[in-house]
Tab-separated table of C-alpha atoms in Angstrom:
chain	number	residue	atom	x	y	z
X	1	MET	CA	74.464	71.576	-30.240
X	2	ALA	CA	74.214	69.882	-26.881
X	3	ASP	CA	70.506	70.691	-26.785
X	4	ASP	CA	69.961	69.070	-30.182
X	5	LYS	CA	71.796	65.954	-29.056
X	6	ALA	CA	69.745	65.671	-25.849
X	7	LYS	CA	66.556	66.148	-27.827
X	8	GLU	CA	67.605	63.444	-30.283
X	9	GLN	CA	68.375	61.016	-27.455
X	10	GLY	CA	64.990	61.733	-25.802
X	11	GLU	CA	63.106	61.078	-29.027
X	12	HIS	CA	65.070	57.873	-29.576
X	13	HIS	CA	64.195	56.716	-26.045
X	14	LYS	CA	60.483	57.454	-26.617
X	15	SER	CA	60.490	55.572	-29.901
X	16	ARG	CA	62.013	52.531	-28.182
X	17	LEU	CA	59.333	52.604	-25.502
X	18	ALA	CA	56.625	52.939	-28.118
X	19	GLU	CA	58.001	50.058	-30.148
X	20	GLU	CA	58.342	47.681	-27.191
X	21	GLU	CA	55.277	45.502	-26.726
X	22	PRO	CA	54.602	43.153	-23.810
X	23	SER	CA	55.771	39.653	-24.507
X	24	PRO	CA	53.178	36.903	-23.996
X	25	ILE	CA	53.842	34.500	-21.138
X	26	LEU	CA	53.669	30.976	-22.432
X	27	VAL	CA	52.294	28.387	-20.022
X	28	PRO	CA	52.527	24.724	-20.972
X	29	ARG	CA	49.157	23.161	-21.768
X	30	ARG	CA	49.777	20.371	-19.226
X	31	ARG	CA	50.227	22.910	-16.423
X	32	LEU	CA	46.965	24.631	-17.403
X	33	GLN	CA	45.149	21.294	-17.390
X	34	MET	CA	46.533	20.443	-13.945
X	35	GLN	CA	45.509	23.871	-12.609
X	36	SER	CA	41.993	23.457	-14.017
X	37	ARG	CA	41.620	19.992	-12.469
X	38	ARG	CA	42.915	21.262	-9.111
X	39	ASP	CA	40.462	24.184	-9.140
X	40	PHE	CA	37.607	21.851	-10.059
X	41	LEU	CA	38.476	19.492	-7.198
X	42	LEU	CA	38.750	22.361	-4.707
X	43	TYR	CA	35.405	23.807	-5.770
X	44	GLY	CA	33.849	20.351	-5.635
X	45	VAL	CA	35.173	19.653	-2.139
X	46	GLY	CA	34.010	23.087	-0.974
X	47	ALA	CA	30.530	22.589	-2.402
X	48	ALA	CA	30.300	19.127	-0.824
X	49	ALA	CA	31.376	20.525	2.556
X	50	VAL	CA	28.741	23.285	2.385
X	51	ALA	CA	26.035	20.818	1.354
X	52	GLY	CA	27.096	18.382	4.084
X	53	GLY	CA	27.085	21.100	6.724
X	54	PHE	CA	23.652	22.295	5.631
X	55	TRP	CA	22.317	18.724	5.740
X	56	TRP	CA	23.790	18.190	9.205
X	57	LEU	CA	22.022	21.301	10.518
X	58	LEU	CA	18.610	20.189	9.247
X	59	PRO	CA	16.191	18.766	11.858
X	60	GLY	CA	15.965	15.014	12.315
X	61	ASP	CA	12.354	15.063	11.065
X	62	THR	CA	13.576	16.346	7.705
X	63	HIS	CA	16.171	13.568	7.498
X	64	SER	CA	13.537	10.929	8.210
X	65	ARG	CA	11.277	12.251	5.443
X	66	VAL	CA	14.062	12.082	2.860
X	67	LEU	CA	15.989	8.954	3.901
X	68	THR	CA	14.999	5.388	4.650
X	69	PRO	CA	15.584	4.220	8.247
X	70	GLY	CA	18.652	2.259	7.121
X	71	GLN	CA	20.165	5.227	5.295
X	72	ALA	CA	19.483	7.509	8.244
X	73	ALA	CA	21.150	5.057	10.649
X	74	ARG	CA	24.269	4.773	8.466
X	75	LEU	CA	24.468	8.546	8.124
X	76	ASP	CA	24.089	9.020	11.891
X	77	SER	CA	26.864	6.500	12.457
X	78	LEU	CA	29.152	8.322	10.012
X	79	GLU	CA	28.398	11.694	11.620
X	80	ALA	CA	29.157	10.299	15.069
X	81	ARG	CA	32.508	8.870	13.885
X	82	VAL	CA	33.651	12.266	12.602
X	83	GLY	CA	32.380	14.070	15.694
X	84	LEU	CA	29.245	15.655	14.215
X	85	THR	CA	26.983	14.683	17.103
X	86	GLY	CA	23.549	16.051	17.890
X	87	GLY	CA	24.901	17.710	21.017
X	88	ARG	CA	27.550	19.546	19.021
X	89	LYS	CA	24.898	20.701	16.546
X	90	GLU	CA	22.727	22.094	19.349
X	91	THR	CA	25.757	23.861	20.841
X	92	LEU	CA	26.607	25.455	17.485
X	93	LEU	CA	23.036	26.583	16.877
X	94	GLY	CA	22.787	27.925	20.421
X	95	ARG	CA	25.974	29.956	20.040
X	96	THR	CA	24.755	31.302	16.703
X	97	LEU	CA	21.467	32.413	18.259
X	98	THR	CA	23.317	34.025	21.171
X	99	PHE	CA	25.612	35.912	18.783
X	100	ASP	CA	22.606	37.071	16.776
X	101	ASP	CA	20.913	38.273	19.986
X	102	ASP	CA	24.043	40.152	21.067
X	103	VAL	CA	24.338	41.913	17.701
X	104	ALA	CA	20.637	42.828	17.695
X	105	GLU	CA	20.859	44.240	21.223
X	106	ALA	CA	23.987	46.239	20.344
X	107	LEU	CA	22.252	47.747	17.297
X	108	TYR	CA	19.071	48.620	19.196
X	109	SER	CA	18.282	52.327	19.349
X	110	PRO	CA	15.622	53.865	21.604
X	111	ASN	CA	15.263	56.582	18.968
X	112	ARG	CA	14.073	54.143	16.329
X	113	ILE	CA	10.322	54.599	15.978
X	114	VAL	CA	8.272	51.731	14.573
X	115	PRO	CA	5.965	52.732	11.674
X	116	THR	CA	2.402	53.658	12.627
X	117	TYR	CA	-0.750	53.368	10.532
X	118	ALA	CA	-4.175	54.894	9.950
X	119	LYS	CA	-7.357	53.303	11.305
X	120	SER	CA	-8.360	52.490	7.737
X	121	GLN	CA	-5.354	50.145	7.554
X	122	ILE	CA	-6.262	48.051	10.615
X	123	THR	CA	-6.404	44.310	9.951
X	124	PRO	CA	-9.984	43.131	10.609
X	125	ASN	CA	-10.643	40.273	13.036
X	126	LEU	CA	-7.232	40.105	14.695
X	127	ARG	CA	-6.562	36.421	15.208
X	128	ASN	CA	-6.421	34.731	18.600
X	129	ASN	CA	-2.914	33.338	18.630
X	130	TYR	CA	-2.598	31.922	22.124
X	131	GLY	CA	0.163	29.300	22.002
X	132	GLY	CA	-1.919	26.769	23.938
X	133	GLY	CA	-5.514	27.306	24.968
X	134	THR	CA	-7.407	30.484	25.810
X	135	PRO	CA	-7.681	30.832	29.605
X	136	ASP	CA	-11.019	30.954	31.379
X	137	PRO	CA	-12.003	34.617	31.935
X	138	ASP	CA	-12.888	34.046	35.610
X	139	TYR	CA	-9.473	35.400	36.660
X	140	ILE	CA	-10.208	38.897	35.343
X	141	ASP	CA	-12.455	40.072	38.207
X	142	ASP	CA	-9.741	39.601	40.863
X	143	TRP	CA	-6.798	40.481	38.628
X	144	THR	CA	-3.833	42.465	39.951
X	145	LEU	CA	-0.415	43.275	38.540
X	146	THR	CA	2.340	42.276	40.984
X	147	LEU	CA	5.647	44.188	40.880
X	148	ASP	CA	8.870	42.805	42.409
X	149	GLY	CA	12.535	43.786	42.250
X	150	LEU	CA	11.786	47.420	43.064
X	151	ALA	CA	14.276	49.978	44.351
X	152	ASP	CA	12.559	50.188	47.753
X	153	GLY	CA	12.613	46.408	48.195
X	154	LYS	CA	8.834	46.222	48.550
X	155	GLN	CA	6.267	44.303	46.533
X	156	ARG	CA	3.379	46.147	44.904
X	157	LYS	CA	-0.003	44.801	43.829
X	158	LEU	CA	-1.875	47.146	41.511
X	159	SER	CA	-5.459	46.746	40.357
X	160	LEU	CA	-6.687	47.800	36.938
X	161	HIS	CA	-8.412	50.753	38.622
X	162	ASP	CA	-5.124	51.786	40.290
X	163	LEU	CA	-3.328	51.747	36.966
X	164	SER	CA	-6.011	53.471	34.905
X	165	THR	CA	-6.441	56.343	37.383
X	166	ARG	CA	-2.738	56.892	38.048
X	167	PHE	CA	-1.358	56.746	34.507
X	168	GLY	CA	-2.246	58.462	31.260
X	169	HIS	CA	-3.856	56.548	28.397
X	170	HIS	CA	-1.884	56.327	25.145
X	171	GLU	CA	-2.930	54.821	21.827
X	172	GLU	CA	-1.010	53.561	18.816
X	173	ILE	CA	-1.698	51.637	15.631
X	174	THR	CA	1.264	49.400	14.862
X	175	ARG	CA	2.082	46.126	13.162
X	176	LEU	CA	2.244	42.943	15.230
X	177	VAL	CA	4.676	40.483	13.613
X	178	CYS	CA	4.467	36.773	14.432
X	179	VAL	CA	7.415	34.384	14.306
X	180	GLU	CA	5.174	32.058	12.255
X	181	GLY	CA	5.347	34.475	9.325
X	182	TRP	CA	2.081	36.423	9.516
X	183	SER	CA	1.522	39.991	10.660
X	184	ALA	CA	-1.426	42.261	11.421
X	185	ILE	CA	-1.982	45.979	11.958
X	186	ALA	CA	-3.776	46.592	15.256
X	187	TRP	CA	-4.976	49.526	17.353
X	188	TRP	CA	-3.894	49.393	20.998
X	189	GLY	CA	-4.394	51.599	24.032
X	190	GLY	CA	-2.948	51.564	27.539
X	191	LEU	CA	-0.224	53.001	29.725
X	192	ARG	CA	3.381	53.399	28.708
X	193	PHE	CA	5.722	50.897	30.341
X	194	ALA	CA	8.166	53.791	30.793
X	195	ASP	CA	5.627	55.595	33.002
X	196	LEU	CA	5.288	52.535	35.243
X	197	LEU	CA	9.088	52.362	35.534
X	198	ARG	CA	9.274	56.000	36.578
X	199	ALA	CA	6.560	55.579	39.202
X	200	PHE	CA	7.955	52.313	40.573
X	201	PRO	CA	11.683	52.307	39.728
X	202	PRO	CA	13.552	48.996	39.622
X	203	MET	CA	16.400	48.009	41.903
X	204	PRO	CA	19.879	49.476	41.219
X	205	GLY	CA	21.652	47.646	38.400
X	206	ALA	CA	18.473	46.061	37.026
X	207	ARG	CA	18.574	45.587	33.255
X	208	TRP	CA	15.725	43.151	32.690
X	209	ALA	CA	12.028	42.660	33.294
X	210	ASN	CA	10.792	39.122	33.855
X	211	MET	CA	7.152	39.244	32.733
X	212	GLU	CA	4.832	36.381	33.591
X	213	SER	CA	1.280	35.256	32.967
X	214	ALA	CA	0.261	32.917	35.776
X	215	VAL	CA	-3.112	32.214	34.120
X	216	ASN	CA	-1.737	30.850	30.843
X	217	VAL	CA	-2.907	27.323	29.943
X	218	ASP	CA	-1.786	24.652	27.493
X	219	SER	CA	-3.904	23.160	24.714
X	220	ASP	CA	-5.520	20.758	27.220
X	221	GLY	CA	-6.509	23.563	29.570
X	222	ASN	CA	-3.849	22.742	32.153
X	223	SER	CA	-1.882	25.501	33.892
X	224	ASP	CA	1.161	26.466	31.818
X	225	PRO	CA	2.644	29.760	33.107
X	226	TYR	CA	4.108	31.848	30.302
X	227	TYR	CA	7.106	34.133	30.835
X	228	VAL	CA	9.271	36.416	28.714
X	229	SER	CA	12.431	38.438	29.289
X	230	ILE	CA	12.376	42.073	28.160
X	231	ASP	CA	15.391	44.363	28.417
X	232	LEU	CA	14.619	47.654	30.142
X	233	GLY	CA	15.763	49.595	27.076
X	234	THR	CA	12.837	48.082	25.195
X	235	ALA	CA	10.534	48.610	28.189
X	236	ARG	CA	11.354	52.337	28.193
X	237	HIS	CA	10.732	52.771	24.470
X	238	PRO	CA	7.921	55.324	23.901
X	239	GLN	CA	5.947	52.803	21.821
X	240	THR	CA	6.057	50.012	24.408
X	241	LEU	CA	2.651	49.782	26.073
X	242	LEU	CA	1.050	47.818	28.845
X	243	ALA	CA	-2.114	47.612	26.781
X	244	THR	CA	-5.597	47.445	28.280
X	245	HIS	CA	-7.616	48.273	25.140
X	246	GLN	CA	-7.884	47.086	21.556
X	247	GLU	CA	-9.815	49.056	18.935
X	248	GLY	CA	-11.011	51.452	21.628
X	249	LYS	CA	-12.549	48.730	23.825
X	250	PRO	CA	-11.238	46.798	26.852
X	251	LEU	CA	-9.191	43.789	25.798
X	252	GLY	CA	-11.068	40.547	25.276
X	253	VAL	CA	-9.709	37.421	26.932
X	254	GLU	CA	-8.519	36.113	23.541
X	255	HIS	CA	-6.211	39.129	23.210
X	256	GLY	CA	-4.811	39.099	26.738
X	257	ALA	CA	-7.333	40.794	29.041
X	258	PRO	CA	-7.050	42.750	31.172
X	259	MET	CA	-3.440	43.728	30.365
X	260	ARG	CA	-0.813	42.615	27.880
X	261	LEU	CA	2.514	43.827	26.590
X	262	ILE	CA	2.656	45.597	23.244
X	263	ALA	CA	6.246	46.053	22.090
X	264	PRO	CA	5.990	46.462	18.291
X	265	MET	CA	9.759	46.270	17.912
X	266	LYS	CA	9.585	42.650	19.145
X	267	LEU	CA	8.103	39.503	17.618
X	268	GLY	CA	4.647	38.496	18.813
X	269	LEU	CA	5.909	35.762	21.126
X	270	LYS	CA	7.449	38.487	23.324
X	271	ASN	CA	4.155	40.399	23.508
X	272	ILE	CA	2.889	38.463	26.512
X	273	LYS	CA	-0.864	38.290	27.135
X	274	ALA	CA	-2.791	38.292	30.431
X	275	LEU	CA	0.162	39.774	32.305
X	276	THR	CA	0.124	39.112	36.067
X	277	HIS	CA	3.708	39.626	37.336
X	278	ILE	CA	6.703	41.852	36.530
X	279	THR	CA	10.009	41.251	38.325
X	280	TYR	CA	13.051	43.442	37.651
X	281	THR	CA	16.389	41.629	37.633
X	282	VAL	CA	20.081	42.344	37.168
X	283	LYS	CA	20.717	39.158	35.185
X	284	GLU	CA	18.682	38.086	32.190
X	285	PRO	CA	15.805	35.867	33.367
X	286	ALA	CA	14.467	32.727	31.741
X	287	ASP	CA	12.301	33.010	28.637
X	288	TYR	CA	9.595	30.467	27.733
X	289	TRP	CA	10.346	30.087	24.037
X	290	ASN	CA	14.095	30.519	24.383
X	291	GLU	CA	14.069	27.425	26.588
X	292	ARG	CA	12.389	25.679	23.654
X	293	GLY	CA	14.993	26.638	21.055
X	294	TYR	CA	14.004	30.148	19.993
X	295	SER	CA	15.997	33.375	20.144
X	296	LYS	CA	16.066	35.464	23.336
X	297	TYR	CA	16.038	38.921	21.793
X	298	ASP	CA	13.372	38.368	19.106
X	299	GLY	CA	13.606	41.816	17.549
X	300	VAL	CA	11.700	42.744	14.400
């Protein structure tokens, strides 16, 4: 009897649950209209802020092409009044580049091997992409590679003969990627940077190589030494070469004779041509294009 009563109560409870339906929540139309207007205004303000920030970050040359001089002057005045000065923009962009460099360096792995290619895939007529002018080849006959910042405190000057007889010759066919947007597959040969580091170890605590071309010239033919900073992790990568050959022949002056850096995990502007000096340092050294607004790390 008790069981029948409990069963009856359970079925009654289930039927009540089944019969109950959720009640609609009624919102006054005026409140919905106010919410819609508020959302529209918020989205509009957000979109305007994003567009304004993007416009502020654009170069001045772009502003001048779009605006009249009067409009540009009024906009500059408004930006200055709200604190959006050119100096603040450069600081923001600089910090963004630094953060990007730090992330790229943290993610770097010496075990990451850059893709290699067959000789049939080589890009014909590799372009001469000297940033200024091509140096006169007269320097090649007396060329030496100077090493500083070594563990023994001494300076070394090594001729091409010294290097070619002491170190093994390695070849690779890799892609050279330019910051300008083009790339080319090229065949390089030379000694591994890692082998040079083992033979002439850097000073204790050194993390960087300051690499310089003292023979670099600008577009007018005037001396314009070129220099890049390379972290020693990149220098020790098995695909990083101090190249002396291209397509099985000694480098031509247009491609950095008699020795250039080939680091295929870096953009072309890091792959310094006509290398004359390497100095190992504890602190990161100056970098030619970084001083002109580009990234320091320049990884591919």
